[in-house]
mmCIF file of C-alpha atoms in Angstrom:
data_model
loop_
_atom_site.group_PDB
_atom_site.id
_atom_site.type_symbol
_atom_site.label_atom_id
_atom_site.label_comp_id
_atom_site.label_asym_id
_atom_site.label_seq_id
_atom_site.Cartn_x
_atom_site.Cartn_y
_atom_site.Cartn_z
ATOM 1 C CA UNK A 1 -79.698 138.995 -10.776
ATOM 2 C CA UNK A 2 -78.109 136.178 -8.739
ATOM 3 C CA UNK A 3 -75.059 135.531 -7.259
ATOM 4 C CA UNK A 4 -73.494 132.055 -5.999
ATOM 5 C CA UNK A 5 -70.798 132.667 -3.362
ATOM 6 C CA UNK A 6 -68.340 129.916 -1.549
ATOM 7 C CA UNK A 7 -68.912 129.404 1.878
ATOM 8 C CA UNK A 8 -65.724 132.067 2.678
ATOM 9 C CA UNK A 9 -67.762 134.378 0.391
ATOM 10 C CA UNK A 10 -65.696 134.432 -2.496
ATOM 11 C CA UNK A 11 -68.176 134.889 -5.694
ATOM 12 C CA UNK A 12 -68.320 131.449 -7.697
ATOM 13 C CA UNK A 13 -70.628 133.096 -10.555
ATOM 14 C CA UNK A 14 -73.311 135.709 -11.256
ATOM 15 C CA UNK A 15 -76.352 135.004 -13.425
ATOM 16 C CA UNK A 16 -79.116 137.784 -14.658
ATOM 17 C CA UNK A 17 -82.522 136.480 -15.480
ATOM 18 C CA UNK A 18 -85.913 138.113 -16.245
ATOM 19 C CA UNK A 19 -88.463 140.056 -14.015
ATOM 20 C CA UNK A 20 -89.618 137.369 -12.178
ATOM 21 C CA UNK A 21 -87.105 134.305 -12.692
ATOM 22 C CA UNK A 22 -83.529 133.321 -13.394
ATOM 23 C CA UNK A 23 -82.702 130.029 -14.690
ATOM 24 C CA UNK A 24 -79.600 127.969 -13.676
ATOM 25 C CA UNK A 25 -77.933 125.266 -16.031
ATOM 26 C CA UNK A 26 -77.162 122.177 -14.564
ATOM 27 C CA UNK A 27 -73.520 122.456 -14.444
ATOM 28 C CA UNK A 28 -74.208 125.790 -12.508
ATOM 29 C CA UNK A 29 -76.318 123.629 -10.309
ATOM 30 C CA UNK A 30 -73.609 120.972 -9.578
ATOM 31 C CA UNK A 31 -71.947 123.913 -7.983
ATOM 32 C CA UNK A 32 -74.644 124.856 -5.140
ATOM 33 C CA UNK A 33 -73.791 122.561 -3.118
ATOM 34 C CA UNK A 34 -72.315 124.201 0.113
ATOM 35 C CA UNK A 35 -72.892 127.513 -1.921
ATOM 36 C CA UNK A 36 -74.540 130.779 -0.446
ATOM 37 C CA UNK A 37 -77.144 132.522 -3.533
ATOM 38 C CA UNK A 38 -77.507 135.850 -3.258
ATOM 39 C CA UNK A 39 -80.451 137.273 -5.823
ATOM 40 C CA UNK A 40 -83.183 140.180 -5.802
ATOM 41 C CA UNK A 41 -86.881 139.643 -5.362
ATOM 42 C CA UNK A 42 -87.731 142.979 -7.526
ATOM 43 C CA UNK A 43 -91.487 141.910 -7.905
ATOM 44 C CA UNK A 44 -92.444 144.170 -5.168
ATOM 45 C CA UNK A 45 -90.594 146.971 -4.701
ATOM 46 C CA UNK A 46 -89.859 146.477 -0.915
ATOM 47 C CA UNK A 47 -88.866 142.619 -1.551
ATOM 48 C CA UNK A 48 -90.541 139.497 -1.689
ATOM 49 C CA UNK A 49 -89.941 136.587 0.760
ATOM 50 C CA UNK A 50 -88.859 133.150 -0.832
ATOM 51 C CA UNK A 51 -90.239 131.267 -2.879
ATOM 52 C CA UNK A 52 -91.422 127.979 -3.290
ATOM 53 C CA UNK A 53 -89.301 126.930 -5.635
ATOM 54 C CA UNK A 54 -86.514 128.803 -4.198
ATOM 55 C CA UNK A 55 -86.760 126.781 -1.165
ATOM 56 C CA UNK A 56 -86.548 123.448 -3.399
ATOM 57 C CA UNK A 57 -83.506 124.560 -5.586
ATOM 58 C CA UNK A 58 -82.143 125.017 -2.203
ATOM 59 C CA UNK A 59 -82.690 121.707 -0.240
ATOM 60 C CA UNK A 60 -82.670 119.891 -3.725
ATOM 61 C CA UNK A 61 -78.988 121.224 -4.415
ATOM 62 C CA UNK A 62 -77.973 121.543 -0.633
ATOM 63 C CA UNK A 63 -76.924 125.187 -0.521
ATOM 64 C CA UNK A 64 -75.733 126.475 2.838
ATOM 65 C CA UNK A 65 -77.765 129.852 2.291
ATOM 66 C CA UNK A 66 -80.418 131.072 0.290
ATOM 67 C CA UNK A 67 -80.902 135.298 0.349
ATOM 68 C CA UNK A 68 -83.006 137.004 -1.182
ATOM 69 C CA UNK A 69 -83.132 141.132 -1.281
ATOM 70 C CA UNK A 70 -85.717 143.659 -1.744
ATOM 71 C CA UNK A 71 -85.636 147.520 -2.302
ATOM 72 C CA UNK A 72 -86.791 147.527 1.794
ATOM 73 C CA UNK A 73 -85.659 144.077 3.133
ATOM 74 C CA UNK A 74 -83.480 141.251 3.188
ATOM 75 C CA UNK A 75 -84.761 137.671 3.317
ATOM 76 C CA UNK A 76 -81.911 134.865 4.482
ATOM 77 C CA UNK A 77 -82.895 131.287 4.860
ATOM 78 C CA UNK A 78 -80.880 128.184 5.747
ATOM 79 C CA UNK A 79 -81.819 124.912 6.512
ATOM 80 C CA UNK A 80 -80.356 121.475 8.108
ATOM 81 C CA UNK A 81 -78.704 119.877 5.473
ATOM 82 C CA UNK A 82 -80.561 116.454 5.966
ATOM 83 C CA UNK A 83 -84.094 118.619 5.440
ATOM 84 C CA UNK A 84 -85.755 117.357 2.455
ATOM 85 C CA UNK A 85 -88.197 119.071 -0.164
ATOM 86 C CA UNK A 86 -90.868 116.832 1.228
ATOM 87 C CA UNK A 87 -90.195 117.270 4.800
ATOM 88 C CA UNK A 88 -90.537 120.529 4.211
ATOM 89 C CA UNK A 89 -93.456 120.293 2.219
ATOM 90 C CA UNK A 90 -95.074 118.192 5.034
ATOM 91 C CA UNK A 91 -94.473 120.879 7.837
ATOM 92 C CA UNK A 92 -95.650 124.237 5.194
ATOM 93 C CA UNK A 93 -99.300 122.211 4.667
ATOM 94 C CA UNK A 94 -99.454 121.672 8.234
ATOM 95 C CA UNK A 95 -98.688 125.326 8.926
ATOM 96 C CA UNK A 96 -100.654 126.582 6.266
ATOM 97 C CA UNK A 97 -104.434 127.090 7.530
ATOM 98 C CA UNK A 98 -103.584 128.916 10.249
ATOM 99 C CA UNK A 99 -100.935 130.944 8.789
ATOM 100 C CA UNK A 100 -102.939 132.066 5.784
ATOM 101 C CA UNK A 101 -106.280 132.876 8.597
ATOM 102 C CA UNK A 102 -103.533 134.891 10.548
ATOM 103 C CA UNK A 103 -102.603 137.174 7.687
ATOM 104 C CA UNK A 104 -106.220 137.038 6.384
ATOM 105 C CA UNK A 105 -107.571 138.143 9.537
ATOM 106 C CA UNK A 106 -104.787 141.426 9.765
ATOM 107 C CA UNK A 107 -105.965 142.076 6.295
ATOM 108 C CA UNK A 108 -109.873 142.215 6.726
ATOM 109 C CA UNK A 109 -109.566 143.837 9.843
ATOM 110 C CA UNK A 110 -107.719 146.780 8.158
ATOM 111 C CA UNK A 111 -104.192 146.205 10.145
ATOM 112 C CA UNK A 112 -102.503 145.702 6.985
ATOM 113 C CA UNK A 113 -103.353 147.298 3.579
ATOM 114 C CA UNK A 114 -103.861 144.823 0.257
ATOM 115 C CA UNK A 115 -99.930 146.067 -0.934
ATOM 116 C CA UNK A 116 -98.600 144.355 2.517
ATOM 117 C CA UNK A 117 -100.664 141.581 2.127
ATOM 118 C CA UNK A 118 -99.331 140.587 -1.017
ATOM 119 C CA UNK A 119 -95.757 141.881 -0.193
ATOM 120 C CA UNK A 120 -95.910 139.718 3.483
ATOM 121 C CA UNK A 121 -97.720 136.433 2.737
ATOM 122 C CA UNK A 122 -94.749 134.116 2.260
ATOM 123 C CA UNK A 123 -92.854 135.858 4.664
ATOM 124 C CA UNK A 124 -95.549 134.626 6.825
ATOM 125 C CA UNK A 125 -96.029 131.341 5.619
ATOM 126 C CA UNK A 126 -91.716 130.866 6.575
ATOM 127 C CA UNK A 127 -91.873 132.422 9.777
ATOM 128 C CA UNK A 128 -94.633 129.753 10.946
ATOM 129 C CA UNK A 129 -92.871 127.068 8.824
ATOM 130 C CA UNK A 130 -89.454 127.926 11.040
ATOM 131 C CA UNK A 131 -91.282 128.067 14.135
ATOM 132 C CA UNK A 132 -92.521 124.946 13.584
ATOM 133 C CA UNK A 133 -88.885 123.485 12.827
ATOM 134 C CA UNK A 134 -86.687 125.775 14.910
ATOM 135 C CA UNK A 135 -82.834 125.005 13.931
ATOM 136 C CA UNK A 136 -83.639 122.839 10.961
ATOM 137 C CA UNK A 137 -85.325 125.912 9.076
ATOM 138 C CA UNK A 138 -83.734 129.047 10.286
ATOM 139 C CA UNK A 139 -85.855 131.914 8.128
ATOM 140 C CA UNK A 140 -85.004 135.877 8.867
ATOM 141 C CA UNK A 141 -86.220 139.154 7.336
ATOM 142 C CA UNK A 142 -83.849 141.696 7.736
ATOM 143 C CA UNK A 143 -84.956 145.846 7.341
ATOM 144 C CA UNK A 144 -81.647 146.396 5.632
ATOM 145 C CA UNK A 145 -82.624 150.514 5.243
ATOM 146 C CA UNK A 146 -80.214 150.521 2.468
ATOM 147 C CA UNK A 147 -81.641 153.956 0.337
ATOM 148 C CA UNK A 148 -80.214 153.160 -2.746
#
């Protein structure tokens, strides 16, 4: 399920999808730009991070907000509106290595069972990428402790 919402939060349109994807039409594109999505990551039942292709559609189509919500978490991303796909491309494959040996290392070392690893690796991967470009790629993870 997705939701596209105006800046003031008024809701623009809602789209379902499939288990692991929703796709958007063009003219439902055109209207992104600005735009805050809203849509659940139920692949793992705490929630999923972004992405990569969530974090194109959103530079790509210049959307003021990106969120993403999990059965556990909340994932919010925005990003300078000048950043481009590539730029960020360029900074995630710079981050990468030592990202990946970070969450590698909690995992062999038994910190973290194989269900986090999985559930926490892109959520890793955009922490180091917003690190890396502080105000231009502003990347949170929210506990919401919403029960259902």
């Amino acid at each position: 399920e997705a939701e596209l919402f105006s800046p003031d939060g008024k809701s623009i349109f809602h789209k379902s999808g499939d288990a692991t994807s929703i796709t958007f039409t063009l003219d439902e594109m055109r209207q992104f730009d600005g735009g805050i999505l809203t849509h659940n990551h139920p692949r793992h039942a705490d929630g999923t991070s972004f992405s990569i292709e969530d974090i194109q559609v959103m530079t790509d189509w210049k959307l003021k907000e990106i969120r993403a919500v999990g059965g556990k978490y909340l994932h919010t991303l925005s990003v300078d509106s000048a950043l481009t796909f590539q730029q960020f491309q360029d900074v995630a494959n710079s981050v990468a290595p030592e990202a990946k040996a970070r969450i590698r290392k909690l995992k062999a070392d038994g910190k973290i069972t194989e269900d986090e690893y999985n559930r926490d690796w892109w959520h890793n991967m955009w922490s180091s990428v917003s690190d890396a470009l502080g105000d231009r790629f502003r990347y949170k993870r929210i506990e919401h402790g919403y029960t259902g």
